[in-house]
Amino acid sequence: MRTVYKDAEVHQGTPKRTIGGFTKTTSNINPRTEIGGAKSNISQKAISKGEASKFKTTPKGMWQFRLIGVLLFIFSALLTISLISYTPKDEINSQIGMSDIWGIITGNSSVYAKIGMISNWLGVAGAILSNFLFTYTLGFVIILLPAILTLWGLDLFKSYSISERTIKLTIIYFVFGLMFSATFGTFSLFGWFPDLSRQWYGAVGEFTARLTNNLIGKIAGLSLYLAAMILTIVITFKIALKDALKEAGVFFSPVSSKLKPVFGKVTDTVSSELDKFAYKTVEQSEKLNIENLVPFGKNTQYHSSNPQNVSPALGITNDEERIIPSEPDEPVRIIRRNLGIDVNKFHNSSNEDLNISLKTQISNFSNIQSYISNSEKVENKINRDNEVNIITNYKPISHDIKSEQSVNELLEKLKSDLVAKHILIDEETPANEKPLTIEVNELPVETKVEIDFHNPLSTSIHDEKIKYKKPSLDFLDEEEEITKVNDEELKINAKILQEKLETFKIFIQNLSVTPGPVVTMYEFVPAPGIKISKIESYADDIAMALKARGIRVLAPIPGKGTVGIEIPNHKPSLVRLGSVIRSNKFQQSDFKLPIALGKTISGEVYMTDLTRMPHLLIAGSTGSGKSVGINSIITSLIYKLHPKDLKFVIIDPKKVELRQYSALKNHFLAISPDINEPIITSSEDAVIALKAICAEMDLRYDILAEVGQRNIFEYNRKVAEGKIKTEDGKVYREMPFIVLIIDELADLMLTSAKEVESPIIRLAQLARAVGIHLVLATQRPSVDVITGIIKANFPARISYLVASRVDSRTILDDGGAEQLLGNGDMLFLPSGSPKPIRIQNAFISTEEVERICESLEKQKGYSQPYMLPSLVDKGIRADKLSKEDCDPLFEEAARLVIRHQQGSISMLQRRLKIGFARAGKIIDELEVMGVVGPSDGSKARSVIMDSESELEAVL
């Protein structure tokens, strides 16, 4: 059916109706129809534009498409602003929960302060959106998404539909984006490639790269993605490959023109040397006066008139040796090996594996007329093993043979020439009966020595090399402007101090003031005849006169003939860890394990070396800054050492203080294979970890004893220099330092005092020489927590604010800690120092620690954490434990436990009438066999097996 509009024509017998001055006729006629004897083309072109506009109707929902297009415009603009103002620093501040949302509604100042740190131009929403798109989608390529959305909005606004061109560009964009992110995700898997943040490839690229890596490997995956990207670009821009290659040739033509003379000189030199050699060969051939030699067989490989000419044809020259297969009907395959060795030292060479098989068949020597013929053509092909196939054409050279003696001389000369080239001639049969066979014996292949990596320190993780990048200093907040102490305040305090002491008949001479960030030191020389102990007794009176707390009297100051009184400032300054880490003193220090503690009362950066302590004991009440101090110790070590040189074992019974360091599992943490969590929180796991560290210590001492070294410093230095010889296949590697950190010792001593105290004492006494150091912290510095043996092995101690003078004496053997200000104000007693030093601990916030840990977590670490020795005895593993290895009462005890469903030592004692030690051993065997579960304190063990039939299957 076809609809035709005509002005005046009416088709008979055809339905019609008039619309707007036109006649609408429905017919089955062809578009080209003859009317009135003339041919007329019926087309819409006959309708003028003005008339055609009368039939355009407004599509339904047009305003809806336009509205969607406008919304896409607006969203694209906002998305562009969000993406271009993205910064990784906003990731932490943009993590808000319901409590933060409620804080925004209620006007919480802390929440507003957190939001105020966001630098994205669209605020929290922009930070969340941009972080999600960059990190969890395609990475940086997502920056082109607003352009695609703009094209969609433009099509919807103008034509109320999506054009084919826009759909094609969208598909190309997502394909190219996927390949781009997958390519950079694959690059991140290479150890030699610079570390890339996740924003380069996003979660999609990381997943795709790891998927292809597991299926086809990194190299194949990278090649696949690069080829797909190039193909996408070619299809998108309709690039002709022929033209592209032509343009590339034009681009590289200047380089080739410069290199052409160089290669030309090399070619000319080689050609000249070959010409000289050929001329010399012909000249020697003419001296033999041999002519009229003709080919003598179909399978003859080489023909020559003299031995001097045979040698080059065989590929044997003075400088090189060619290896030729002996198939007579196949092209000759020549393998070049540059020997360059003396003949007498041939059999001593073990660096070249020669495989030469040469067979030359010569028959009917009396009728020899020619020994040179045109050799068969050989295809040129060079492979990886420097195998060369050469097409050679040797023209026959005619010489006269006067007698049979000349032929014999020729053969003798040929034989001597071949023997000089280390070729053995098989002469079991006369030459006139069988063809001459020349074979070259194959040299024995040198076998490689396999190294047995049975040394526990020689695990695969020590063979790994990671490209570690230290955390950026930008993760640490800048120090606020230090508030200087007002000179008027200093004068007033000095005057009050002088007047108060004069009331007690203590006169001051030469008063000097040293202002610090938190405390100001007032030093003076007392008048002759004044007892120092008398000045110390007036500390509370001086504090009352100055209306200050935390006053500490040093009488005298060590190394000086003065008395010091430390008085807090009215407006203390905050000392941030960032200022200490950025200081030249820290950056240029040569300490093995540098710890940045903070600043002294004079404002100087104070740092120490953990290896010289060698262990550290910390005490302080709740809120005094103890946990911040531990964070500053860990952070300063992370900023200074490589993961291969340092490992942490962190025990946190509080479960929340040091949990963020679990992100360093594959970088800085050492864990026990018997524990399932990187940060140890339970007392049972803490006991296992302490025993595992003791086993590590014993293992290291065994290694030091084997190589004859006294400590880890000498051992690591000689291993690095390669001065330690390996024997019996053992491989010695550098040992990393291990720092054990226990955040709350009192909790462990309360629950498992005996199990915890013994390994701590043993480590404190012996572990220093093998690079294991302890940092113990507690809120209760009482004698039942810090026992005498523990205290004796921890000469270096830190005390924050404590509750009483007794606690201060327990930790420092001196008072003063009870007078501290809190908030990081501490007394540090170095090893061997008679008096503690007052230091303001550097402050590091939880947000800073999280930024550092998250940045390290994004870096590629080791494939597994540093594993401490397992405590499970390999001799009694479940897969090797048999009934003969168990106690004679094992089976009876197992049936008794299963029958009563109670794994109790006391029950076995009563029922079997045995002692406690034997019953405990049987319970341990039952645990290994899977009959009962692990220990749960003083409670009976849970019984895993339900019936004796399960026990029979195990037995």
PDB file of C-alpha atoms in Angstrom, residues 168-405:
ATOM      1  CA  LYS A 168      28.944   3.683  19.325  1.00  0.00           C
ATOM      2  CA  LEU A 169      31.090   6.255  21.153  1.00  0.00           C
ATOM      3  CA  THR A 170      29.733   5.041  24.501  1.00  0.00           C
ATOM      4  CA  ILE A 171      30.643   1.434  23.737  1.00  0.00           C
ATOM      5  CA  ILE A 172      34.085   2.467  22.517  1.00  0.00           C
ATOM      6  CA  TYR A 173      34.632   4.557  25.641  1.00  0.00           C
ATOM      7  CA  PHE A 174      33.803   1.732  28.037  1.00  0.00           C
ATOM      8  CA  VAL A 175      35.856  -0.790  26.063  1.00  0.00           C
ATOM      9  CA  PHE A 176      38.824   1.572  25.933  1.00  0.00           C
ATOM     10  CA  GLY A 177      38.349   2.453  29.611  1.00  0.00           C
ATOM     11  CA  LEU A 178      38.302  -1.201  30.613  1.00  0.00           C
ATOM     12  CA  MET A 179      41.462  -1.885  28.616  1.00  0.00           C
ATOM     13  CA  PHE A 180      43.146   1.229  30.017  1.00  0.00           C
ATOM     14  CA  SER A 181      42.402   0.355  33.629  1.00  0.00           C
ATOM     15  CA  ALA A 182      43.311  -3.307  33.081  1.00  0.00           C
ATOM     16  CA  THR A 183      46.625  -2.270  31.484  1.00  0.00           C
ATOM     17  CA  PHE A 184      47.667  -0.138  34.426  1.00  0.00           C
ATOM     18  CA  GLY A 185      46.331  -2.767  36.806  1.00  0.00           C
ATOM     19  CA  THR A 186      48.661  -5.255  35.148  1.00  0.00           C
ATOM     20  CA  PHE A 187      51.538  -2.775  35.355  1.00  0.00           C
ATOM     21  CA  SER A 188      50.978  -2.579  39.104  1.00  0.00           C
ATOM     22  CA  LEU A 189      51.604  -6.329  39.370  1.00  0.00           C
ATOM     23  CA  PHE A 190      55.166  -5.970  38.086  1.00  0.00           C
ATOM     24  CA  GLY A 191      57.693  -5.450  40.849  1.00  0.00           C
ATOM     25  CA  TRP A 192      59.958  -3.302  38.662  1.00  0.00           C
ATOM     26  CA  PHE A 193      57.205  -0.862  37.712  1.00  0.00           C
ATOM     27  CA  PRO A 194      56.797   2.265  39.865  1.00  0.00           C
ATOM     28  CA  ASP A 195      54.096   1.988  42.480  1.00  0.00           C
ATOM     29  CA  LEU A 196      50.755   3.239  41.253  1.00  0.00           C
ATOM     30  CA  SER A 197      47.884   4.338  43.419  1.00  0.00           C
ATOM     31  CA  ARG A 198      44.606   2.536  42.973  1.00  0.00           C
ATOM     32  CA  GLN A 199      43.148   5.627  41.324  1.00  0.00           C
ATOM     33  CA  TRP A 200      45.077   4.761  38.161  1.00  0.00           C
ATOM     34  CA  TYR A 201      43.161   1.567  37.465  1.00  0.00           C
ATOM     35  CA  GLY A 202      40.330   1.323  40.013  1.00  0.00           C
ATOM     36  CA  ALA A 203      38.775  -1.793  41.402  1.00  0.00           C
ATOM     37  CA  VAL A 204      37.642  -2.943  37.950  1.00  0.00           C
ATOM     38  CA  GLY A 205      41.149  -2.755  36.532  1.00  0.00           C
ATOM     39  CA  GLU A 206      42.602  -4.509  39.555  1.00  0.00           C
ATOM     40  CA  PHE A 207      40.080  -7.346  39.310  1.00  0.00           C
ATOM     41  CA  THR A 208      40.552  -7.749  35.551  1.00  0.00           C
ATOM     42  CA  ALA A 209      44.347  -7.676  35.822  1.00  0.00           C
ATOM     43  CA  ARG A 210      44.428 -10.277  38.578  1.00  0.00           C
ATOM     44  CA  LEU A 211      41.989 -12.471  36.655  1.00  0.00           C
ATOM     45  CA  THR A 212      44.121 -12.493  33.504  1.00  0.00           C
ATOM     46  CA  ASN A 213      47.276 -12.889  35.590  1.00  0.00           C
ATOM     47  CA  ASN A 214      45.902 -16.096  37.073  1.00  0.00           C
ATOM     48  CA  LEU A 215      44.748 -17.368  33.675  1.00  0.00           C
ATOM     49  CA  ILE A 216      47.467 -16.406  31.178  1.00  0.00           C
ATOM     50  CA  GLY A 217      50.115 -14.517  33.156  1.00  0.00           C
ATOM     51  CA  LYS A 218      51.176 -10.892  33.392  1.00  0.00           C
ATOM     52  CA  ILE A 219      53.079 -10.661  30.094  1.00  0.00           C
ATOM     53  CA  ALA A 220      50.318 -12.203  27.999  1.00  0.00           C
ATOM     54  CA  GLY A 221      47.648 -10.162  29.758  1.00  0.00           C
ATOM     55  CA  LEU A 222      49.543  -6.917  29.236  1.00  0.00           C
ATOM     56  CA  SER A 223      50.050  -7.710  25.550  1.00  0.00           C
ATOM     57  CA  LEU A 224      46.355  -8.512  25.172  1.00  0.00           C
ATOM     58  CA  TYR A 225      45.246  -5.239  26.750  1.00  0.00           C
ATOM     59  CA  LEU A 226      47.708  -3.103  24.799  1.00  0.00           C
ATOM     60  CA  ALA A 227      46.638  -4.730  21.543  1.00  0.00           C
ATOM     61  CA  ALA A 228      42.979  -4.174  22.411  1.00  0.00           C
ATOM     62  CA  MET A 229      43.648  -0.505  23.209  1.00  0.00           C
ATOM     63  CA  ILE A 230      45.463   0.027  19.908  1.00  0.00           C
ATOM     64  CA  LEU A 231      42.705  -1.764  18.003  1.00  0.00           C
ATOM     65  CA  THR A 232      40.079   0.393  19.701  1.00  0.00           C
ATOM     66  CA  ILE A 233      41.931   3.554  18.707  1.00  0.00           C
ATOM     67  CA  VAL A 234      42.303   2.313  15.122  1.00  0.00           C
ATOM     68  CA  ILE A 235      38.593   1.509  14.842  1.00  0.00           C
ATOM     69  CA  THR A 236      37.533   4.745  16.488  1.00  0.00           C
ATOM     70  CA  PHE A 237      39.581   7.095  14.329  1.00  0.00           C
ATOM     71  CA  LYS A 238      39.418   4.841  11.216  1.00  0.00           C
ATOM     72  CA  ILE A 239      43.170   4.724  10.901  1.00  0.00           C
ATOM     73  CA  ALA A 240      44.568   2.756   7.947  1.00  0.00           C
ATOM     74  CA  LEU A 241      47.344   0.485   9.173  1.00  0.00           C
ATOM     75  CA  LYS A 242      49.271   0.905   5.939  1.00  0.00           C
ATOM     76  CA  ASP A 243      49.276   4.676   6.274  1.00  0.00           C
ATOM     77  CA  ALA A 244      50.179   4.422   9.971  1.00  0.00           C
ATOM     78  CA  LEU A 245      53.195   2.256   9.243  1.00  0.00           C
ATOM     79  CA  LYS A 246      54.194   4.636   6.476  1.00  0.00           C
ATOM     80  CA  GLU A 247      53.998   7.596   8.850  1.00  0.00           C
ATOM     81  CA  ALA A 248      56.023   5.670  11.430  1.00  0.00           C
ATOM     82  CA  GLY A 249      58.683   5.051   8.792  1.00  0.00           C
ATOM     83  CA  VAL A 250      58.818   8.742   8.015  1.00  0.00           C
ATOM     84  CA  PHE A 251      59.095   9.542  11.711  1.00  0.00           C
ATOM     85  CA  PHE A 252      61.996   7.138  12.306  1.00  0.00           C
ATOM     86  CA  SER A 253      63.803   7.911   9.050  1.00  0.00           C
ATOM     87  CA  PRO A 254      66.155  10.523  10.642  1.00  0.00           C
ATOM     88  CA  VAL A 255      67.230   7.959  13.207  1.00  0.00           C
ATOM     89  CA  SER A 256      67.825   5.264  10.584  1.00  0.00           C
ATOM     90  CA  SER A 257      69.801   7.680   8.429  1.00  0.00           C
ATOM     91  CA  LYS A 258      72.125   8.367  11.358  1.00  0.00           C
ATOM     92  CA  LEU A 259      72.567   4.684  12.166  1.00  0.00           C
ATOM     93  CA  LYS A 260      73.072   3.629   8.543  1.00  0.00           C
ATOM     94  CA  PRO A 261      76.728   4.818   8.312  1.00  0.00           C
ATOM     95  CA  VAL A 262      77.546   2.979  11.521  1.00  0.00           C
ATOM     96  CA  PHE A 263      76.113  -0.309  10.275  1.00  0.00           C
ATOM     97  CA  GLY A 264      77.768   0.315   6.902  1.00  0.00           C
ATOM     98  CA  LYS A 265      81.205   0.522   8.511  1.00  0.00           C
ATOM     99  CA  VAL A 266      80.579  -2.709  10.406  1.00  0.00           C
ATOM    100  CA  THR A 267      79.436  -4.465   7.216  1.00  0.00           C
ATOM    101  CA  ASP A 268      82.445  -3.240   5.257  1.00  0.00           C
ATOM    102  CA  THR A 269      84.813  -4.445   7.977  1.00  0.00           C
ATOM    103  CA  VAL A 270      83.256  -7.925   8.039  1.00  0.00           C
ATOM    104  CA  SER A 271      83.276  -8.148   4.239  1.00  0.00           C
ATOM    105  CA  SER A 272      86.943  -7.173   4.021  1.00  0.00           C
ATOM    106  CA  GLU A 273      87.909  -9.796   6.584  1.00  0.00           C
ATOM    107  CA  LEU A 274      85.989 -12.471   4.669  1.00  0.00           C
ATOM    108  CA  ASP A 275      87.659 -11.473   1.404  1.00  0.00           C
ATOM    109  CA  LYS A 276      91.094 -11.745   3.000  1.00  0.00           C
ATOM    110  CA  PHE A 277      90.234 -15.181   4.316  1.00  0.00           C
ATOM    111  CA  ALA A 278      88.916 -16.381   0.938  1.00  0.00           C
ATOM    112  CA  TYR A 279      92.011 -15.100  -0.867  1.00  0.00           C
ATOM    113  CA  LYS A 280      94.256 -16.869   1.600  1.00  0.00           C
ATOM    114  CA  THR A 281      92.336 -20.114   1.145  1.00  0.00           C
ATOM    115  CA  VAL A 282      92.595 -20.001  -2.681  1.00  0.00           C
ATOM    116  CA  GLU A 283      96.297 -19.191  -2.481  1.00  0.00           C
ATOM    117  CA  GLN A 284      96.937 -22.237  -0.310  1.00  0.00           C
ATOM    118  CA  SER A 285      94.859 -24.399  -2.639  1.00  0.00           C
ATOM    119  CA  GLU A 286      96.946 -23.469  -5.658  1.00  0.00           C
ATOM    120  CA  LYS A 287     100.118 -24.621  -3.937  1.00  0.00           C
ATOM    121  CA  LEU A 288      98.839 -28.225  -3.866  1.00  0.00           C
ATOM    122  CA  ASN A 289      98.609 -28.346  -7.689  1.00  0.00           C
ATOM    123  CA  ILE A 290      95.436 -30.452  -7.741  1.00  0.00           C
ATOM    124  CA  GLU A 291      93.019 -30.145 -10.652  1.00  0.00           C
ATOM    125  CA  ASN A 292      90.210 -31.781 -12.600  1.00  0.00           C
ATOM    126  CA  LEU A 293      88.206 -32.832  -9.515  1.00  0.00           C
ATOM    127  CA  VAL A 294      84.572 -33.604 -10.136  1.00  0.00           C
ATOM    128  CA  PRO A 295      81.604 -34.566  -7.863  1.00  0.00           C
ATOM    129  CA  PHE A 296      81.532 -38.235  -6.963  1.00  0.00           C
ATOM    130  CA  GLY A 297      78.154 -38.873  -5.341  1.00  0.00           C
ATOM    131  CA  LYS A 298      74.623 -37.617  -4.933  1.00  0.00           C
ATOM    132  CA  ASN A 299      74.779 -37.414  -1.146  1.00  0.00           C
ATOM    133  CA  THR A 300      78.125 -35.693  -1.059  1.00  0.00           C
ATOM    134  CA  GLN A 301      77.874 -32.678   1.213  1.00  0.00           C
ATOM    135  CA  TYR A 302      81.145 -30.932   0.476  1.00  0.00           C
ATOM    136  CA  HIS A 303      83.729 -31.391  -2.264  1.00  0.00           C
ATOM    137  CA  SER A 304      87.118 -29.778  -2.309  1.00  0.00           C
ATOM    138  CA  SER A 305      90.455 -30.115  -3.935  1.00  0.00           C
ATOM    139  CA  ASN A 306      92.471 -29.624  -0.803  1.00  0.00           C
ATOM    140  CA  PRO A 307      92.089 -29.778   2.940  1.00  0.00           C
ATOM    141  CA  GLN A 308      92.618 -26.090   3.314  1.00  0.00           C
ATOM    142  CA  ASN A 309      89.508 -25.438   1.301  1.00  0.00           C
ATOM    143  CA  VAL A 310      87.493 -28.177   2.992  1.00  0.00           C
ATOM    144  CA  SER A 311      87.822 -26.605   6.378  1.00  0.00           C
ATOM    145  CA  PRO A 312      85.970 -23.378   5.483  1.00  0.00           C
ATOM    146  CA  ALA A 313      83.346 -25.387   3.646  1.00  0.00           C
ATOM    147  CA  LEU A 314      82.765 -27.481   6.730  1.00  0.00           C
ATOM    148  CA  GLY A 315      82.335 -24.378   8.721  1.00  0.00           C
ATOM    149  CA  ILE A 316      85.556 -24.908  10.717  1.00  0.00           C
ATOM    150  CA  THR A 317      87.862 -21.911  10.917  1.00  0.00           C
ATOM    151  CA  ASN A 318      90.484 -20.678  13.320  1.00  0.00           C
ATOM    152  CA  ASP A 319      88.094 -18.479  15.257  1.00  0.00           C
ATOM    153  CA  GLU A 320      84.804 -20.266  15.145  1.00  0.00           C
ATOM    154  CA  GLU A 321      83.197 -23.669  14.855  1.00  0.00           C
ATOM    155  CA  ARG A 322      80.083 -24.540  12.867  1.00  0.00           C
ATOM    156  CA  ILE A 323      77.864 -27.450  13.832  1.00  0.00           C
ATOM    157  CA  ILE A 324      76.273 -29.212  10.871  1.00  0.00           C
ATOM    158  CA  PRO A 325      73.591 -31.918  10.888  1.00  0.00           C
ATOM    159  CA  SER A 326      74.348 -34.873   8.681  1.00  0.00           C
ATOM    160  CA  GLU A 327      71.137 -35.486   6.757  1.00  0.00           C
ATOM    161  CA  PRO A 328      72.344 -35.645   3.158  1.00  0.00           C
ATOM    162  CA  ASP A 329      69.069 -34.744   1.475  1.00  0.00           C
ATOM    163  CA  GLU A 330      68.118 -31.841   3.737  1.00  0.00           C
ATOM    164  CA  PRO A 331      69.435 -28.277   3.832  1.00  0.00           C
ATOM    165  CA  VAL A 332      72.514 -27.861   5.951  1.00  0.00           C
ATOM    166  CA  ARG A 333      71.830 -26.269   9.344  1.00  0.00           C
ATOM    167  CA  ILE A 334      74.845 -24.465  10.733  1.00  0.00           C
ATOM    168  CA  ILE A 335      75.123 -23.394  14.371  1.00  0.00           C
ATOM    169  CA  ARG A 336      77.789 -20.836  15.142  1.00  0.00           C
ATOM    170  CA  ARG A 337      79.629 -20.992  18.458  1.00  0.00           C
ATOM    171  CA  ASN A 338      82.411 -18.533  19.109  1.00  0.00           C
ATOM    172  CA  LEU A 339      85.013 -20.536  21.009  1.00  0.00           C
ATOM    173  CA  GLY A 340      88.072 -18.364  21.396  1.00  0.00           C
ATOM    174  CA  ILE A 341      89.862 -20.949  23.605  1.00  0.00           C
ATOM    175  CA  ASP A 342      93.217 -22.654  23.512  1.00  0.00           C
ATOM    176  CA  VAL A 343      93.442 -26.161  22.043  1.00  0.00           C
ATOM    177  CA  ASN A 344      95.224 -27.519  25.094  1.00  0.00           C
ATOM    178  CA  LYS A 345      92.470 -26.214  27.341  1.00  0.00           C
ATOM    179  CA  PHE A 346      89.626 -27.573  25.303  1.00  0.00           C
ATOM    180  CA  HIS A 347      88.613 -30.379  27.631  1.00  0.00           C
ATOM    181  CA  ASN A 348      88.761 -28.043  30.640  1.00  0.00           C
ATOM    182  CA  SER A 349      86.127 -25.735  29.230  1.00  0.00           C
ATOM    183  CA  SER A 350      82.711 -26.057  30.818  1.00  0.00           C
ATOM    184  CA  ASN A 351      81.013 -22.952  29.518  1.00  0.00           C
ATOM    185  CA  GLU A 352      80.269 -24.141  25.949  1.00  0.00           C
ATOM    186  CA  ASP A 353      78.168 -27.192  25.191  1.00  0.00           C
ATOM    187  CA  LEU A 354      79.252 -28.397  21.775  1.00  0.00           C
ATOM    188  CA  ASN A 355      77.055 -30.778  19.851  1.00  0.00           C
ATOM    189  CA  ILE A 356      78.773 -31.462  16.580  1.00  0.00           C
ATOM    190  CA  SER A 357      77.782 -34.303  14.259  1.00  0.00           C
ATOM    191  CA  LEU A 358      79.565 -34.318  10.934  1.00  0.00           C
ATOM    192  CA  LYS A 359      79.427 -37.122   8.430  1.00  0.00           C
ATOM    193  CA  THR A 360      81.169 -36.939   5.091  1.00  0.00           C
ATOM    194  CA  GLN A 361      80.939 -39.868   2.710  1.00  0.00           C
ATOM    195  CA  ILE A 362      83.731 -40.260   0.172  1.00  0.00           C
ATOM    196  CA  SER A 363      83.767 -43.280  -2.144  1.00  0.00           C
ATOM    197  CA  ASN A 364      86.149 -44.533  -4.795  1.00  0.00           C
ATOM    198  CA  PHE A 365      89.132 -42.330  -3.947  1.00  0.00           C
ATOM    199  CA  SER A 366      91.100 -43.562  -7.006  1.00  0.00           C
ATOM    200  CA  ASN A 367      88.578 -41.947  -9.334  1.00  0.00           C
ATOM    201  CA  ILE A 368      88.385 -38.597  -7.560  1.00  0.00           C
ATOM    202  CA  GLN A 369      88.439 -35.849 -10.192  1.00  0.00           C
ATOM    203  CA  SER A 370      86.897 -32.974  -8.244  1.00  0.00           C
ATOM    204  CA  TYR A 371      86.451 -32.231  -4.543  1.00  0.00           C
ATOM    205  CA  ILE A 372      84.414 -29.066  -4.821  1.00  0.00           C
ATOM    206  CA  SER A 373      80.906 -28.697  -6.235  1.00  0.00           C
ATOM    207  CA  ASN A 374      78.050 -26.367  -5.918  1.00  0.00           C
ATOM    208  CA  SER A 375      76.594 -26.942  -2.478  1.00  0.00           C
ATOM    209  CA  GLU A 376      72.898 -27.181  -1.904  1.00  0.00           C
ATOM    210  CA  LYS A 377      71.045 -24.012  -1.068  1.00  0.00           C
ATOM    211  CA  VAL A 378      70.362 -23.514   2.590  1.00  0.00           C
ATOM    212  CA  GLU A 379      67.664 -21.263   3.983  1.00  0.00           C
ATOM    213  CA  ASN A 380      68.819 -18.396   6.148  1.00  0.00           C
ATOM    214  CA  LYS A 381      67.239 -18.480   9.559  1.00  0.00           C
ATOM    215  CA  ILE A 382      68.455 -17.076  12.864  1.00  0.00           C
ATOM    216  CA  ASN A 383      66.910 -18.287  16.103  1.00  0.00           C
ATOM    217  CA  ARG A 384      67.489 -17.558  19.805  1.00  0.00           C
ATOM    218  CA  ASP A 385      70.303 -20.044  20.166  1.00  0.00           C
ATOM    219  CA  ASN A 386      72.393 -18.145  17.592  1.00  0.00           C
ATOM    220  CA  GLU A 387      71.660 -20.848  15.032  1.00  0.00           C
ATOM    221  CA  VAL A 388      72.500 -19.652  11.532  1.00  0.00           C
ATOM    222  CA  ASN A 389      71.500 -21.269   8.238  1.00  0.00           C
ATOM    223  CA  ILE A 390      73.711 -19.995   5.454  1.00  0.00           C
ATOM    224  CA  ILE A 391      73.273 -20.361   1.689  1.00  0.00           C
ATOM    225  CA  THR A 392      76.719 -21.111   0.328  1.00  0.00           C
ATOM    226  CA  ASN A 393      77.888 -21.626  -3.264  1.00  0.00           C
ATOM    227  CA  TYR A 394      81.410 -22.911  -3.719  1.00  0.00           C
ATOM    228  CA  LYS A 395      82.669 -22.897  -7.308  1.00  0.00           C
ATOM    229  CA  PRO A 396      84.887 -25.820  -8.361  1.00  0.00           C
ATOM    230  CA  ILE A 397      88.579 -25.139  -8.682  1.00  0.00           C
ATOM    231  CA  SER A 398      90.519 -27.256 -11.157  1.00  0.00           C
ATOM    232  CA  HIS A 399      93.953 -28.692 -10.298  1.00  0.00           C
ATOM    233  CA  ASP A 400      96.036 -31.503 -11.728  1.00  0.00           C
ATOM    234  CA  ILE A 401      96.407 -34.766  -9.875  1.00  0.00           C
ATOM    235  CA  LYS A 402      99.700 -36.308 -10.931  1.00  0.00           C
ATOM    236  CA  SER A 403      99.779 -39.343  -8.746  1.00  0.00           C
ATOM    237  CA  GLU A 404      97.988 -41.340  -6.091  1.00  0.00           C
ATOM    238  CA  GLN A 405     100.497 -40.056  -3.584  1.00  0.00           C
TER     239      GLN A 405
END
